[in-house]
PDB file of C-alpha atoms in Angstrom:
ATOM      1  CA  MET A   1      45.752-140.921-204.062  1.00  0.00           C
ATOM      2  CA  ARG A   2      47.095-144.072-202.406  1.00  0.00           C
ATOM      3  CA  TYR A   3      49.420-146.623-203.883  1.00  0.00           C
ATOM      4  CA  SER A   4      50.051-150.150-202.757  1.00  0.00           C
ATOM      5  CA  VAL A   5      53.595-151.521-202.679  1.00  0.00           C
ATOM      6  CA  ALA A   6      52.823-153.566-205.780  1.00  0.00           C
ATOM      7  CA  GLN A   7      51.584-150.510-207.690  1.00  0.00           C
ATOM      8  CA  PHE A   8      54.615-148.507-206.553  1.00  0.00           C
ATOM      9  CA  PHE A   9      57.008-151.092-207.975  1.00  0.00           C
ATOM     10  CA  GLY A  10      54.898-151.621-211.098  1.00  0.00           C
ATOM     11  CA  GLY A  11      53.449-155.074-210.628  1.00  0.00           C
ATOM     12  CA  ALA A  12      53.957-158.040-208.400  1.00  0.00           C
ATOM     13  CA  VAL A  13      56.335-157.718-205.486  1.00  0.00           C
ATOM     14  CA  THR A  14      59.290-159.979-206.064  1.00  0.00           C
ATOM     15  CA  LEU A  15      62.020-160.963-203.659  1.00  0.00           C
ATOM     16  CA  ARG A  16      64.413-158.514-205.335  1.00  0.00           C
ATOM     17  CA  LYS A  17      61.932-155.648-205.020  1.00  0.00           C
ATOM     18  CA  SER A  18      61.227-156.545-201.404  1.00  0.00           C
ATOM     19  CA  ILE A  19      64.942-156.473-200.619  1.00  0.00           C
ATOM     20  CA  LEU A  20      65.218-153.086-202.357  1.00  0.00           C
ATOM     21  CA  LEU A  21      62.295-151.729-200.343  1.00  0.00           C
ATOM     22  CA  VAL A  22      63.745-152.979-197.034  1.00  0.00           C
ATOM     23  CA  SER A  23      67.149-151.559-197.956  1.00  0.00           C
ATOM     24  CA  LEU A  24      65.646-148.146-198.760  1.00  0.00           C
ATOM     25  CA  LEU A  25      63.744-148.117-195.472  1.00  0.00           C
ATOM     26  CA  TRP A  26      66.887-149.101-193.565  1.00  0.00           C
ATOM     27  CA  LEU A  27      68.934-146.322-195.220  1.00  0.00           C
ATOM     28  CA  LEU A  28      66.207-143.799-194.472  1.00  0.00           C
ATOM     29  CA  THR A  29      66.067-144.867-190.834  1.00  0.00           C
ATOM     30  CA  ALA A  30      69.863-144.901-190.515  1.00  0.00           C
ATOM     31  CA  SER A  31      70.140-141.390-191.906  1.00  0.00           C
ATOM     32  CA  VAL A  32      67.593-140.102-189.388  1.00  0.00           C
ATOM     33  CA  TYR A  33      69.489-141.634-186.452  1.00  0.00           C
ATOM     34  CA  SER A  34      72.976-140.691-187.682  1.00  0.00           C
ATOM     35  CA  GLU A  35      72.317-136.981-187.521  1.00  0.00           C
ATOM     36  CA  ILE A  36      74.893-134.846-185.740  1.00  0.00           C
ATOM     37  CA  ARG A  37      73.839-133.996-182.206  1.00  0.00           C
ATOM     38  CA  LYS A  38      75.558-131.306-180.125  1.00  0.00           C
ATOM     39  CA  VAL A  39      75.037-131.380-176.364  1.00  0.00           C
ATOM     40  CA  PRO A  40      76.428-128.648-174.124  1.00  0.00           C
ATOM     41  CA  VAL A  41      78.833-130.082-171.555  1.00  0.00           C
ATOM     42  CA  SER A  42      79.800-126.859-169.778  1.00  0.00           C
ATOM     43  CA  ILE A  43      77.729-124.089-168.264  1.00  0.00           C
ATOM     44  CA  ASN A  44      79.911-120.954-168.030  1.00  0.00           C
ATOM     45  CA  GLY A  45      83.046-123.041-167.792  1.00  0.00           C
ATOM     46  CA  ARG A  46      81.582-125.351-165.142  1.00  0.00           C
ATOM     47  CA  ILE A  47      81.051-129.079-165.876  1.00  0.00           C
ATOM     48  CA  PRO A  48      78.550-130.835-163.592  1.00  0.00           C
ATOM     49  CA  LEU A  49      80.030-134.023-162.105  1.00  0.00           C
ATOM     50  CA  GLY A  50      77.182-135.215-159.903  1.00  0.00           C
ATOM     51  CA  ILE A  51      74.486-134.396-157.380  1.00  0.00           C
ATOM     52  CA  GLU A  52      73.275-136.143-154.220  1.00  0.00           C
ATOM     53  CA  SER A  53      70.261-135.350-152.110  1.00  0.00           C
ATOM     54  CA  PHE A  54      69.985-135.493-148.306  1.00  0.00           C
ATOM     55  CA  ARG A  55      67.184-135.044-145.771  1.00  0.00           C
ATOM     56  CA  LEU A  56      68.115-133.436-142.499  1.00  0.00           C
ATOM     57  CA  GLU A  57      66.361-135.269-139.642  1.00  0.00           C
ATOM     58  CA  PRO A  58      64.472-134.404-137.460  1.00  0.00           C
ATOM     59  CA  ALA A  59      63.954-131.066-139.273  1.00  0.00           C
ATOM     60  CA  LYS A  60      62.783-132.892-142.480  1.00  0.00           C
ATOM     61  CA  SER A  61      64.659-130.330-144.633  1.00  0.00           C
ATOM     62  CA  ASP A  62      66.067-131.475-147.972  1.00  0.00           C
ATOM     63  CA  PHE A  63      69.409-130.234-149.263  1.00  0.00           C
ATOM     64  CA  TYR A  64      71.771-131.137-152.094  1.00  0.00           C
ATOM     65  CA  LEU A  65      75.492-131.429-152.641  1.00  0.00           C
ATOM     66  CA  MET A  66      76.582-130.750-156.204  1.00  0.00           C
ATOM     67  CA  ALA A  67      80.078-131.431-157.518  1.00  0.00           C
ATOM     68  CA  SER A  68      81.512-129.656-160.553  1.00  0.00           C
ATOM     69  CA  ALA A  69      84.808-128.947-162.319  1.00  0.00           C
ATOM     70  CA  GLU A  70      85.635-125.402-163.409  1.00  0.00           C
ATOM     71  CA  GLN A  71      88.114-124.075-165.940  1.00  0.00           C
ATOM     72  CA  PRO A  72      87.889-121.114-168.383  1.00  0.00           C
ATOM     73  CA  ASP A  73      88.774-123.448-171.289  1.00  0.00           C
ATOM     74  CA  PHE A  74      85.530-125.328-170.570  1.00  0.00           C
ATOM     75  CA  ILE A  75      83.356-122.355-171.598  1.00  0.00           C
ATOM     76  CA  GLY A  76      81.209-123.387-174.568  1.00  0.00           C
ATOM     77  CA  LEU A  77      82.417-126.996-174.503  1.00  0.00           C
ATOM     78  CA  GLN A  78      80.075-129.375-176.371  1.00  0.00           C
ATOM     79  CA  ARG A  79      79.871-133.149-176.834  1.00  0.00           C
ATOM     80  CA  VAL A  80      79.236-133.816-180.511  1.00  0.00           C
ATOM     81  CA  THR A  81      77.782-137.163-181.520  1.00  0.00           C
ATOM     82  CA  GLU A  82      78.080-138.269-185.134  1.00  0.00           C
ATOM     83  CA  GLY A  83      76.497-141.676-185.546  1.00  0.00           C
ATOM     84  CA  GLU A  84      78.132-143.796-182.878  1.00  0.00           C
ATOM     85  CA  HIS A  85      81.205-141.556-182.381  1.00  0.00           C
ATOM     86  CA  ASP A  86      81.474-138.852-179.703  1.00  0.00           C
ATOM     87  CA  HIS A  87      84.067-136.091-179.463  1.00  0.00           C
ATOM     88  CA  LEU A  88      84.436-132.797-177.629  1.00  0.00           C
ATOM     89  CA  VAL A  89      84.392-129.445-179.375  1.00  0.00           C
ATOM     90  CA  SER A  90      85.525-126.184-177.742  1.00  0.00           C
ATOM     91  CA  GLY A  91      83.452-123.009-177.671  1.00  0.00           C
ATOM     92  CA  THR A  92      85.376-121.823-180.769  1.00  0.00           C
ATOM     93  CA  GLY A  93      84.319-124.940-182.697  1.00  0.00           C
ATOM     94  CA  LYS A  94      87.779-126.562-182.672  1.00  0.00           C
ATOM     95  CA  PRO A  95      88.347-130.133-181.423  1.00  0.00           C
ATOM     96  CA  PHE A  96      88.988-130.217-177.670  1.00  0.00           C
ATOM     97  CA  ASN A  97      91.894-132.639-177.506  1.00  0.00           C
ATOM     98  CA  PHE A  98      93.874-131.533-174.474  1.00  0.00           C
ATOM     99  CA  TYR A  99      93.376-131.658-170.737  1.00  0.00           C
ATOM    100  CA  PRO A 100      93.959-128.316-169.030  1.00  0.00           C
ATOM    101  CA  GLU A 101      96.936-127.999-166.728  1.00  0.00           C
ATOM    102  CA  ARG A 102      94.738-126.762-163.874  1.00  0.00           C
ATOM    103  CA  VAL A 103      91.136-127.643-163.019  1.00  0.00           C
ATOM    104  CA  GLN A 104      89.268-126.293-160.013  1.00  0.00           C
ATOM    105  CA  PHE A 105      86.786-128.610-158.319  1.00  0.00           C
ATOM    106  CA  ARG A 106      83.763-127.173-156.550  1.00  0.00           C
ATOM    107  CA  LEU A 107      81.278-128.653-154.092  1.00  0.00           C
ATOM    108  CA  THR A 108      78.077-126.639-153.661  1.00  0.00           C
ATOM    109  CA  ALA A 109      75.499-127.160-150.935  1.00  0.00           C
ATOM    110  CA  SER A 110      72.010-125.900-151.680  1.00  0.00           C
ATOM    111  CA  ALA A 111      68.482-126.102-150.294  1.00  0.00           C
ATOM    112  CA  ARG A 112      66.841-123.534-152.573  1.00  0.00           C
ATOM    113  CA  GLU A 113      64.627-125.825-154.633  1.00  0.00           C
ATOM    114  CA  ARG A 114      63.956-129.473-155.338  1.00  0.00           C
ATOM    115  CA  LEU A 115      66.666-130.529-157.773  1.00  0.00           C
ATOM    116  CA  THR A 116      66.073-134.275-158.072  1.00  0.00           C
ATOM    117  CA  GLU A 117      63.197-136.688-157.680  1.00  0.00           C
ATOM    118  CA  ASP A 118      65.174-139.396-155.911  1.00  0.00           C
ATOM    119  CA  LYS A 119      64.870-140.535-152.297  1.00  0.00           C
ATOM    120  CA  PRO A 120      67.211-138.367-150.182  1.00  0.00           C
ATOM    121  CA  TYR A 121      69.656-139.979-147.729  1.00  0.00           C
ATOM    122  CA  ALA A 122      68.555-139.411-144.115  1.00  0.00           C
ATOM    123  CA  THR A 123      71.117-137.322-142.223  1.00  0.00           C
ATOM    124  CA  LYS A 124      70.725-136.758-138.471  1.00  0.00           C
ATOM    125  CA  ALA A 125      71.677-133.483-136.838  1.00  0.00           C
ATOM    126  CA  ASN A 126      70.137-131.486-134.013  1.00  0.00           C
ATOM    127  CA  GLU A 127      70.530-128.156-135.756  1.00  0.00           C
ATOM    128  CA  SER A 128      68.829-126.112-138.429  1.00  0.00           C
ATOM    129  CA  LEU A 129      69.864-126.345-142.074  1.00  0.00           C
ATOM    130  CA  PRO A 130      71.514-122.889-142.162  1.00  0.00           C
ATOM    131  CA  ASP A 131      73.561-123.791-139.071  1.00  0.00           C
ATOM    132  CA  LEU A 132      74.561-127.104-140.663  1.00  0.00           C
ATOM    133  CA  PHE A 133      75.682-125.313-143.851  1.00  0.00           C
ATOM    134  CA  LEU A 134      77.846-122.925-141.800  1.00  0.00           C
ATOM    135  CA  LYS A 135      79.573-125.883-140.175  1.00  0.00           C
ATOM    136  CA  LEU A 136      80.205-127.927-143.326  1.00  0.00           C
ATOM    137  CA  HIS A 137      83.898-128.655-143.895  1.00  0.00           C
ATOM    138  CA  PHE A 138      85.468-130.805-146.598  1.00  0.00           C
ATOM    139  CA  ARG A 139      88.895-132.264-146.961  1.00  0.00           C
ATOM    140  CA  LEU A 140      90.620-134.126-149.741  1.00  0.00           C
ATOM    141  CA  LYS A 141      92.215-137.487-149.108  1.00  0.00           C
TER     142      LYS A 141
END
């Protein structure tokens, strides 16, 4: 059985009833979007920081450099969103409100599979990808 708005409110729709209906719809919509969302931040204590793709020319081989931060305290870390507010929660469910004394940064080079759909940066080298990986060196400035 279907009801019109007028039947639902028992007669003609007045301004007051219209405002009430709009308010109810707004509250219903707000409650749907204000749900608590938990998003994992860490994978086994490793937080991804970024990824960049490259294409080795002339070999036309794609490879990726992935940066991450590692720390045992990061295991199970989640970003919890409640409405418009975000905060971090540890793997034990407690608020994560400290920065660890030590954090290890990692840069991983990989060519195993296609990781992104972006246009890779052309990189020229007259060697194969495995040889290039063996020669990669990084330094901090």
